[in-house]
Amino acid sequence: MDKIFLNNLKIDTIIGIHDWERELKQTLHFNLEIDWDIRLAAASDNIADTLDYGAIAQTIVEFVEHSSYQLIEALAEDLCTLLLSNYPIPKLKLSLSKPVALHGNNIAMIVIERPA
């Protein structure tokens, strides 16, 4: 299966369990790996024959900017459900990371894979 990647999508939103996290927007980083057969689009050179990753990116931005989750796990799960229900994606792998203040500047990241 071919893959379409959408990497380093940065979106500001409210996320976290601590009081200070509920007051300030944080920048989340998204990477997607989408299974997709590109042969038809390669032969036709027509956007109608492929997955419109611009539309997918816009869907992600709109959803995340208007969200207010406590856990990145919940956000990732709901985002995958939304994308799989709105686009004919056979399989999706989503990486989501957020900054954390553990010992300096660190990143917490999760990766989930979901079939359609």
PDB file of C-alpha atoms in Angstrom, residues 35-113:
ATOM      1  CA  ASP A  35      -2.583   4.333   3.529  1.00  0.00           C
ATOM      2  CA  TRP A  36      -3.683   5.264   0.030  1.00  0.00           C
ATOM      3  CA  ASP A  37      -3.330   3.765  -3.447  1.00  0.00           C
ATOM      4  CA  ILE A  38      -1.920   6.633  -5.540  1.00  0.00           C
ATOM      5  CA  ARG A  39      -1.905   4.844  -8.937  1.00  0.00           C
ATOM      6  CA  LEU A  40      -5.146   6.365 -10.241  1.00  0.00           C
ATOM      7  CA  ALA A  41      -4.053   9.903  -9.321  1.00  0.00           C
ATOM      8  CA  ALA A  42      -0.588   9.302 -10.769  1.00  0.00           C
ATOM      9  CA  ALA A  43      -2.117   8.225 -14.075  1.00  0.00           C
ATOM     10  CA  SER A  44      -4.697  11.029 -14.282  1.00  0.00           C
ATOM     11  CA  ASP A  45      -2.807  13.876 -12.567  1.00  0.00           C
ATOM     12  CA  ASN A  46      -6.213  14.974 -11.215  1.00  0.00           C
ATOM     13  CA  ILE A  47      -6.973  15.962  -7.611  1.00  0.00           C
ATOM     14  CA  ALA A  48     -10.340  14.221  -7.864  1.00  0.00           C
ATOM     15  CA  ASP A  49      -8.503  10.886  -8.071  1.00  0.00           C
ATOM     16  CA  THR A  50      -6.540  11.214  -4.860  1.00  0.00           C
ATOM     17  CA  LEU A  51      -6.926  12.025  -1.204  1.00  0.00           C
ATOM     18  CA  ASP A  52      -7.159  15.787  -0.693  1.00  0.00           C
ATOM     19  CA  TYR A  53      -4.663  16.189   2.132  1.00  0.00           C
ATOM     20  CA  GLY A  54      -5.285  19.942   2.125  1.00  0.00           C
ATOM     21  CA  ALA A  55      -8.889  19.255   3.105  1.00  0.00           C
ATOM     22  CA  ILE A  56      -7.720  16.758   5.723  1.00  0.00           C
ATOM     23  CA  ALA A  57      -5.332  19.328   7.204  1.00  0.00           C
ATOM     24  CA  GLN A  58      -8.134  21.903   7.353  1.00  0.00           C
ATOM     25  CA  THR A  59     -10.423  19.395   9.086  1.00  0.00           C
ATOM     26  CA  ILE A  60      -7.726  18.693  11.669  1.00  0.00           C
ATOM     27  CA  VAL A  61      -7.031  22.383  12.301  1.00  0.00           C
ATOM     28  CA  GLU A  62     -10.711  23.248  12.744  1.00  0.00           C
ATOM     29  CA  PHE A  63     -11.346  20.302  15.052  1.00  0.00           C
ATOM     30  CA  VAL A  64      -8.281  20.812  17.247  1.00  0.00           C
ATOM     31  CA  GLU A  65      -8.521  24.596  17.506  1.00  0.00           C
ATOM     32  CA  HIS A  66     -12.064  24.284  18.840  1.00  0.00           C
ATOM     33  CA  SER A  67     -11.316  21.394  21.193  1.00  0.00           C
ATOM     34  CA  SER A  68     -10.549  21.457  24.908  1.00  0.00           C
ATOM     35  CA  TYR A  69      -9.364  17.996  25.925  1.00  0.00           C
ATOM     36  CA  GLN A  70      -7.556  17.024  29.076  1.00  0.00           C
ATOM     37  CA  LEU A  71      -5.637  14.099  27.552  1.00  0.00           C
ATOM     38  CA  ILE A  72      -3.845  13.856  24.221  1.00  0.00           C
ATOM     39  CA  GLU A  73      -5.029  10.241  24.109  1.00  0.00           C
ATOM     40  CA  ALA A  74      -8.668  11.341  23.973  1.00  0.00           C
ATOM     41  CA  LEU A  75      -7.939  14.015  21.377  1.00  0.00           C
ATOM     42  CA  ALA A  76      -6.037  11.551  19.178  1.00  0.00           C
ATOM     43  CA  GLU A  77      -8.792   8.931  19.359  1.00  0.00           C
ATOM     44  CA  ASP A  78     -11.582  11.376  18.522  1.00  0.00           C
ATOM     45  CA  LEU A  79      -9.548  12.939  15.714  1.00  0.00           C
ATOM     46  CA  CYS A  80      -8.897   9.542  14.122  1.00  0.00           C
ATOM     47  CA  THR A  81     -12.589   8.681  14.382  1.00  0.00           C
ATOM     48  CA  LEU A  82     -13.494  11.980  12.692  1.00  0.00           C
ATOM     49  CA  LEU A  83     -11.011  11.521   9.841  1.00  0.00           C
ATOM     50  CA  LEU A  84     -11.946   7.898   9.210  1.00  0.00           C
ATOM     51  CA  SER A  85     -15.647   8.763   9.118  1.00  0.00           C
ATOM     52  CA  ASN A  86     -15.231  11.790   6.816  1.00  0.00           C
ATOM     53  CA  TYR A  87     -12.659  10.473   4.330  1.00  0.00           C
ATOM     54  CA  PRO A  88     -12.315   7.112   2.545  1.00  0.00           C
ATOM     55  CA  ILE A  89      -9.069   6.287   4.366  1.00  0.00           C
ATOM     56  CA  PRO A  90      -8.330   2.551   4.720  1.00  0.00           C
ATOM     57  CA  LYS A  91      -5.814   2.994   7.559  1.00  0.00           C
ATOM     58  CA  LEU A  92      -4.428   5.922   9.510  1.00  0.00           C
ATOM     59  CA  LYS A  93      -1.416   6.335  11.781  1.00  0.00           C
ATOM     60  CA  LEU A  94      -1.416   9.497  13.897  1.00  0.00           C
ATOM     61  CA  SER A  95       1.437  10.877  15.996  1.00  0.00           C
ATOM     62  CA  LEU A  96       0.551  13.632  18.427  1.00  0.00           C
ATOM     63  CA  SER A  97       2.996  15.446  20.679  1.00  0.00           C
ATOM     64  CA  LYS A  98       2.813  18.249  23.210  1.00  0.00           C
ATOM     65  CA  PRO A  99       5.379  20.107  25.294  1.00  0.00           C
ATOM     66  CA  VAL A 100       5.771  19.048  28.932  1.00  0.00           C
ATOM     67  CA  ALA A 101       7.725  20.593  31.769  1.00  0.00           C
ATOM     68  CA  LEU A 102       9.446  17.619  33.378  1.00  0.00           C
ATOM     69  CA  HIS A 103      13.171  18.302  33.461  1.00  0.00           C
ATOM     70  CA  GLY A 104      13.608  21.247  31.118  1.00  0.00           C
ATOM     71  CA  ASN A 105      11.786  21.312  27.809  1.00  0.00           C
ATOM     72  CA  ASN A 106      10.467  17.864  26.942  1.00  0.00           C
ATOM     73  CA  ILE A 107       7.907  16.401  24.577  1.00  0.00           C
ATOM     74  CA  ALA A 108       5.191  13.861  25.328  1.00  0.00           C
ATOM     75  CA  MET A 109       4.113  11.886  22.269  1.00  0.00           C
ATOM     76  CA  ILE A 110       1.646   9.158  21.447  1.00  0.00           C
ATOM     77  CA  VAL A 111       1.220   7.181  18.237  1.00  0.00           C
ATOM     78  CA  ILE A 112      -2.001   5.385  17.352  1.00  0.00           C
ATOM     79  CA  GLU A 113      -3.022   3.353  14.299  1.00  0.00           C
TER      80      GLU A 113
END
